[in-house]
Amino acid sequence: AQVERLAQLVAAAVGTARRMAQGVSGFVLHHGGLELALRELAADCERRDGVECALRVVPELARGLSDEQAYHLFRIAQEATAGALRHAGARRLAIALDGDAEGVRLAVVHDGGGAADGARLAEARRLIGHRAGLLGAALRIRTDGVRE
């Protein structure tokens, strides 16, 4: 009974920490914009996870997005980087936000392998796909090592 209670307390603490981290990210996003939020995300990957994380952002593009677009793009980047670190064992990441006349492109590229847990990968794809759909965007996940 005590082990079960301890497990519940740990799970609650992890949930609280996640909500706090998302709140901090939301604050940075709201007050500093998408570019600053992505810079913080890349810095967190390096500081917390010890991985190299390159970032390339077209500032004018990031500033031209609505708050809703910026929020969803940030959360997509956050989910993609978390998945690359936790499930694919990435040691190097690159986050890029650019675009052209066709629209905006967010890319998260990593050197990790395939996900060990297919159910978690499917859930991450579902969440990212849902957010992309809210933006009217297409989601493309490539696993062949070719960068688009």
PDB file of C-alpha atoms in Angstrom:
ATOM      1  CA  ALA A   1       0.000   0.000   0.000  1.00  0.00           C
ATOM      2  CA  GLN A   2       2.864   2.383   0.792  1.00  0.00           C
ATOM      3  CA  VAL A   3       4.621   1.621  -2.501  1.00  0.00           C
ATOM      4  CA  GLU A   4       1.404   2.324  -4.378  1.00  0.00           C
ATOM      5  CA  ARG A   5       0.922   5.617  -2.517  1.00  0.00           C
ATOM      6  CA  LEU A   6       4.542   6.583  -3.233  1.00  0.00           C
ATOM      7  CA  ALA A   7       4.033   5.836  -6.929  1.00  0.00           C
ATOM      8  CA  GLN A   8       0.931   8.065  -6.926  1.00  0.00           C
ATOM      9  CA  LEU A   9       2.856  10.893  -5.275  1.00  0.00           C
ATOM     10  CA  VAL A  10       5.686  10.612  -7.784  1.00  0.00           C
ATOM     11  CA  ALA A  11       3.218  10.598 -10.690  1.00  0.00           C
ATOM     12  CA  ALA A  12       1.502  13.683  -9.271  1.00  0.00           C
ATOM     13  CA  ALA A  13       4.864  15.459  -8.866  1.00  0.00           C
ATOM     14  CA  VAL A  14       5.835  14.659 -12.448  1.00  0.00           C
ATOM     15  CA  GLY A  15       2.482  16.000 -13.664  1.00  0.00           C
ATOM     16  CA  THR A  16       2.958  19.199 -11.656  1.00  0.00           C
ATOM     17  CA  ALA A  17       6.472  19.664 -13.038  1.00  0.00           C
ATOM     18  CA  ARG A  18       5.204  19.213 -16.608  1.00  0.00           C
ATOM     19  CA  ARG A  19       2.421  21.745 -16.082  1.00  0.00           C
ATOM     20  CA  MET A  20       4.907  24.213 -14.601  1.00  0.00           C
ATOM     21  CA  ALA A  21       7.312  23.748 -17.511  1.00  0.00           C
ATOM     22  CA  GLN A  22       4.501  24.282 -20.011  1.00  0.00           C
ATOM     23  CA  GLY A  23       3.467  27.394 -18.100  1.00  0.00           C
ATOM     24  CA  VAL A  24       6.989  28.819 -18.291  1.00  0.00           C
ATOM     25  CA  SER A  25       7.139  28.008 -21.999  1.00  0.00           C
ATOM     26  CA  GLY A  26       3.753  29.638 -22.511  1.00  0.00           C
ATOM     27  CA  PHE A  27       4.939  32.768 -20.719  1.00  0.00           C
ATOM     28  CA  VAL A  28       8.056  32.985 -22.891  1.00  0.00           C
ATOM     29  CA  LEU A  29       5.984  32.367 -26.016  1.00  0.00           C
ATOM     30  CA  HIS A  30       3.452  35.037 -25.102  1.00  0.00           C
ATOM     31  CA  HIS A  31       5.978  37.680 -24.063  1.00  0.00           C
ATOM     32  CA  GLY A  32       8.939  36.910 -26.275  1.00  0.00           C
ATOM     33  CA  GLY A  33       7.375  35.356 -29.334  1.00  0.00           C
ATOM     34  CA  LEU A  34       7.943  32.080 -31.117  1.00  0.00           C
ATOM     35  CA  GLU A  35      11.594  32.733 -31.935  1.00  0.00           C
ATOM     36  CA  LEU A  36      12.524  33.228 -28.273  1.00  0.00           C
ATOM     37  CA  ALA A  37      10.423  30.235 -27.204  1.00  0.00           C
ATOM     38  CA  LEU A  38      12.200  28.005 -29.748  1.00  0.00           C
ATOM     39  CA  ARG A  39      15.577  29.352 -28.577  1.00  0.00           C
ATOM     40  CA  GLU A  40      14.639  28.424 -25.014  1.00  0.00           C
ATOM     41  CA  LEU A  41      13.534  24.965 -26.174  1.00  0.00           C
ATOM     42  CA  ALA A  42      16.858  24.402 -27.956  1.00  0.00           C
ATOM     43  CA  ALA A  43      18.809  25.675 -24.939  1.00  0.00           C
ATOM     44  CA  ASP A  44      16.817  23.370 -22.630  1.00  0.00           C
ATOM     45  CA  CYS A  45      17.672  20.379 -24.831  1.00  0.00           C
ATOM     46  CA  GLU A  46      21.354  21.229 -24.548  1.00  0.00           C
ATOM     47  CA  ARG A  47      21.333  22.145 -20.858  1.00  0.00           C
ATOM     48  CA  ARG A  48      18.967  19.495 -19.521  1.00  0.00           C
ATOM     49  CA  ASP A  49      19.573  16.621 -21.913  1.00  0.00           C
ATOM     50  CA  GLY A  50      23.165  17.263 -22.948  1.00  0.00           C
ATOM     51  CA  VAL A  51      22.443  17.110 -26.672  1.00  0.00           C
ATOM     52  CA  GLU A  52      23.518  19.465 -29.405  1.00  0.00           C
ATOM     53  CA  CYS A  53      20.509  21.397 -30.704  1.00  0.00           C
ATOM     54  CA  ALA A  54      20.912  23.726 -33.654  1.00  0.00           C
ATOM     55  CA  LEU A  55      18.225  26.300 -34.319  1.00  0.00           C
ATOM     56  CA  ARG A  56      17.403  28.247 -37.455  1.00  0.00           C
ATOM     57  CA  VAL A  57      14.488  30.673 -37.455  1.00  0.00           C
ATOM     58  CA  VAL A  58      13.475  33.290 -40.006  1.00  0.00           C
ATOM     59  CA  PRO A  59      12.626  36.108 -37.549  1.00  0.00           C
ATOM     60  CA  GLU A  60      10.242  37.971 -39.863  1.00  0.00           C
ATOM     61  CA  LEU A  61       8.309  34.777 -40.447  1.00  0.00           C
ATOM     62  CA  ALA A  62       8.049  34.020 -36.727  1.00  0.00           C
ATOM     63  CA  ARG A  63       6.863  37.562 -35.974  1.00  0.00           C
ATOM     64  CA  GLY A  64       4.230  37.365 -38.721  1.00  0.00           C
ATOM     65  CA  LEU A  65       2.403  34.411 -37.169  1.00  0.00           C
ATOM     66  CA  SER A  66      -0.745  34.755 -35.109  1.00  0.00           C
ATOM     67  CA  ASP A  67      -0.601  33.843 -31.421  1.00  0.00           C
ATOM     68  CA  GLU A  68      -2.549  30.659 -32.154  1.00  0.00           C
ATOM     69  CA  GLN A  69      -0.218  29.631 -34.967  1.00  0.00           C
ATOM     70  CA  ALA A  70       2.855  30.351 -32.839  1.00  0.00           C
ATOM     71  CA  TYR A  71       1.424  28.378 -29.918  1.00  0.00           C
ATOM     72  CA  HIS A  72       0.672  25.273 -31.972  1.00  0.00           C
ATOM     73  CA  LEU A  73       3.986  25.395 -33.832  1.00  0.00           C
ATOM     74  CA  PHE A  74       5.831  25.675 -30.530  1.00  0.00           C
ATOM     75  CA  ARG A  75       3.942  22.752 -29.027  1.00  0.00           C
ATOM     76  CA  ILE A  76       4.647  20.669 -32.155  1.00  0.00           C
ATOM     77  CA  ALA A  77       8.363  21.461 -31.832  1.00  0.00           C
ATOM     78  CA  GLN A  78       8.221  20.662 -28.120  1.00  0.00           C
ATOM     79  CA  GLU A  79       6.555  17.286 -28.691  1.00  0.00           C
ATOM     80  CA  ALA A  80       8.871  16.394 -31.582  1.00  0.00           C
ATOM     81  CA  THR A  81      12.036  17.215 -29.632  1.00  0.00           C
ATOM     82  CA  ALA A  82      10.793  15.360 -26.557  1.00  0.00           C
ATOM     83  CA  GLY A  83      10.035  12.292 -28.668  1.00  0.00           C
ATOM     84  CA  ALA A  84      13.425  12.434 -30.375  1.00  0.00           C
ATOM     85  CA  LEU A  85      15.176  12.563 -27.012  1.00  0.00           C
ATOM     86  CA  ARG A  86      13.061  10.108 -25.030  1.00  0.00           C
ATOM     87  CA  HIS A  87      12.154   7.526 -27.615  1.00  0.00           C
ATOM     88  CA  ALA A  88      14.666   7.760 -30.443  1.00  0.00           C
ATOM     89  CA  GLY A  89      17.797   8.337 -28.355  1.00  0.00           C
ATOM     90  CA  ALA A  90      18.826  11.420 -30.324  1.00  0.00           C
ATOM     91  CA  ARG A  91      22.179  13.012 -29.503  1.00  0.00           C
ATOM     92  CA  ARG A  92      21.859  15.857 -32.019  1.00  0.00           C
ATOM     93  CA  LEU A  93      18.805  17.860 -33.005  1.00  0.00           C
ATOM     94  CA  ALA A  94      18.063  20.656 -35.423  1.00  0.00           C
ATOM     95  CA  ILE A  95      14.949  22.818 -35.284  1.00  0.00           C
ATOM     96  CA  ALA A  96      14.136  25.023 -38.260  1.00  0.00           C
ATOM     97  CA  LEU A  97      11.300  27.449 -38.862  1.00  0.00           C
ATOM     98  CA  ASP A  98      11.268  28.835 -42.367  1.00  0.00           C
ATOM     99  CA  GLY A  99       8.918  29.231 -45.265  1.00  0.00           C
ATOM    100  CA  ASP A 100       8.237  30.471 -48.734  1.00  0.00           C
ATOM    101  CA  ALA A 101       5.287  31.492 -50.874  1.00  0.00           C
ATOM    102  CA  GLU A 102       3.708  28.101 -50.126  1.00  0.00           C
ATOM    103  CA  GLY A 103       3.653  28.723 -46.372  1.00  0.00           C
ATOM    104  CA  VAL A 104       5.488  28.029 -43.151  1.00  0.00           C
ATOM    105  CA  ARG A 105       7.641  24.971 -42.519  1.00  0.00           C
ATOM    106  CA  LEU A 106       8.685  23.656 -39.120  1.00  0.00           C
ATOM    107  CA  ALA A 107      11.243  20.865 -39.196  1.00  0.00           C
ATOM    108  CA  VAL A 108      12.735  18.882 -36.332  1.00  0.00           C
ATOM    109  CA  VAL A 109      15.559  16.647 -37.523  1.00  0.00           C
ATOM    110  CA  HIS A 110      17.537  14.279 -35.300  1.00  0.00           C
ATOM    111  CA  ASP A 111      20.138  11.537 -35.441  1.00  0.00           C
ATOM    112  CA  GLY A 112      18.238   9.046 -33.287  1.00  0.00           C
ATOM    113  CA  GLY A 113      16.926   5.660 -34.271  1.00  0.00           C
ATOM    114  CA  GLY A 114      13.365   4.465 -34.391  1.00  0.00           C
ATOM    115  CA  ALA A 115      11.121   4.692 -31.368  1.00  0.00           C
ATOM    116  CA  ALA A 116      11.334   1.753 -29.005  1.00  0.00           C
ATOM    117  CA  ASP A 117       7.674   2.049 -28.016  1.00  0.00           C
ATOM    118  CA  GLY A 118       5.339   1.996 -30.996  1.00  0.00           C
ATOM    119  CA  ALA A 119       2.336   3.033 -28.885  1.00  0.00           C
ATOM    120  CA  ARG A 120       4.110   6.162 -27.651  1.00  0.00           C
ATOM    121  CA  LEU A 121       5.224   7.025 -31.168  1.00  0.00           C
ATOM    122  CA  ALA A 122       1.672   6.615 -32.427  1.00  0.00           C
ATOM    123  CA  GLU A 123       0.361   8.872 -29.643  1.00  0.00           C
ATOM    124  CA  ALA A 124       2.989  11.543 -30.380  1.00  0.00           C
ATOM    125  CA  ARG A 125       2.121  11.429 -34.076  1.00  0.00           C
ATOM    126  CA  ARG A 126      -1.559  11.730 -33.227  1.00  0.00           C
ATOM    127  CA  LEU A 127      -0.957  14.793 -31.019  1.00  0.00           C
ATOM    128  CA  ILE A 128       1.319  16.484 -33.534  1.00  0.00           C
ATOM    129  CA  GLY A 129      -1.066  15.634 -36.364  1.00  0.00           C
ATOM    130  CA  HIS A 130      -3.975  17.092 -34.404  1.00  0.00           C
ATOM    131  CA  ARG A 131      -2.116  20.370 -33.852  1.00  0.00           C
ATOM    132  CA  ALA A 132      -1.045  20.496 -37.504  1.00  0.00           C
ATOM    133  CA  GLY A 133      -4.678  19.935 -38.485  1.00  0.00           C
ATOM    134  CA  LEU A 134      -5.798  22.847 -36.317  1.00  0.00           C
ATOM    135  CA  LEU A 135      -3.458  25.018 -38.365  1.00  0.00           C
ATOM    136  CA  GLY A 136      -4.671  23.565 -41.669  1.00  0.00           C
ATOM    137  CA  ALA A 137      -1.172  22.171 -42.156  1.00  0.00           C
ATOM    138  CA  ALA A 138       0.154  18.903 -43.484  1.00  0.00           C
ATOM    139  CA  LEU A 139       2.247  16.633 -41.276  1.00  0.00           C
ATOM    140  CA  ARG A 140       5.126  14.748 -42.870  1.00  0.00           C
ATOM    141  CA  ILE A 141       7.300  12.420 -40.848  1.00  0.00           C
ATOM    142  CA  ARG A 142      10.322  11.025 -42.619  1.00  0.00           C
ATOM    143  CA  THR A 143      12.370   8.160 -41.252  1.00  0.00           C
ATOM    144  CA  ASP A 144      14.660   7.559 -44.202  1.00  0.00           C
ATOM    145  CA  GLY A 145      17.386   9.985 -43.226  1.00  0.00           C
ATOM    146  CA  VAL A 146      16.545  12.317 -46.110  1.00  0.00           C
ATOM    147  CA  ARG A 147      15.997  15.894 -45.040  1.00  0.00           C
ATOM    148  CA  GLU A 148      13.309  17.955 -46.727  1.00  0.00           C
TER     149      GLU A 148
END
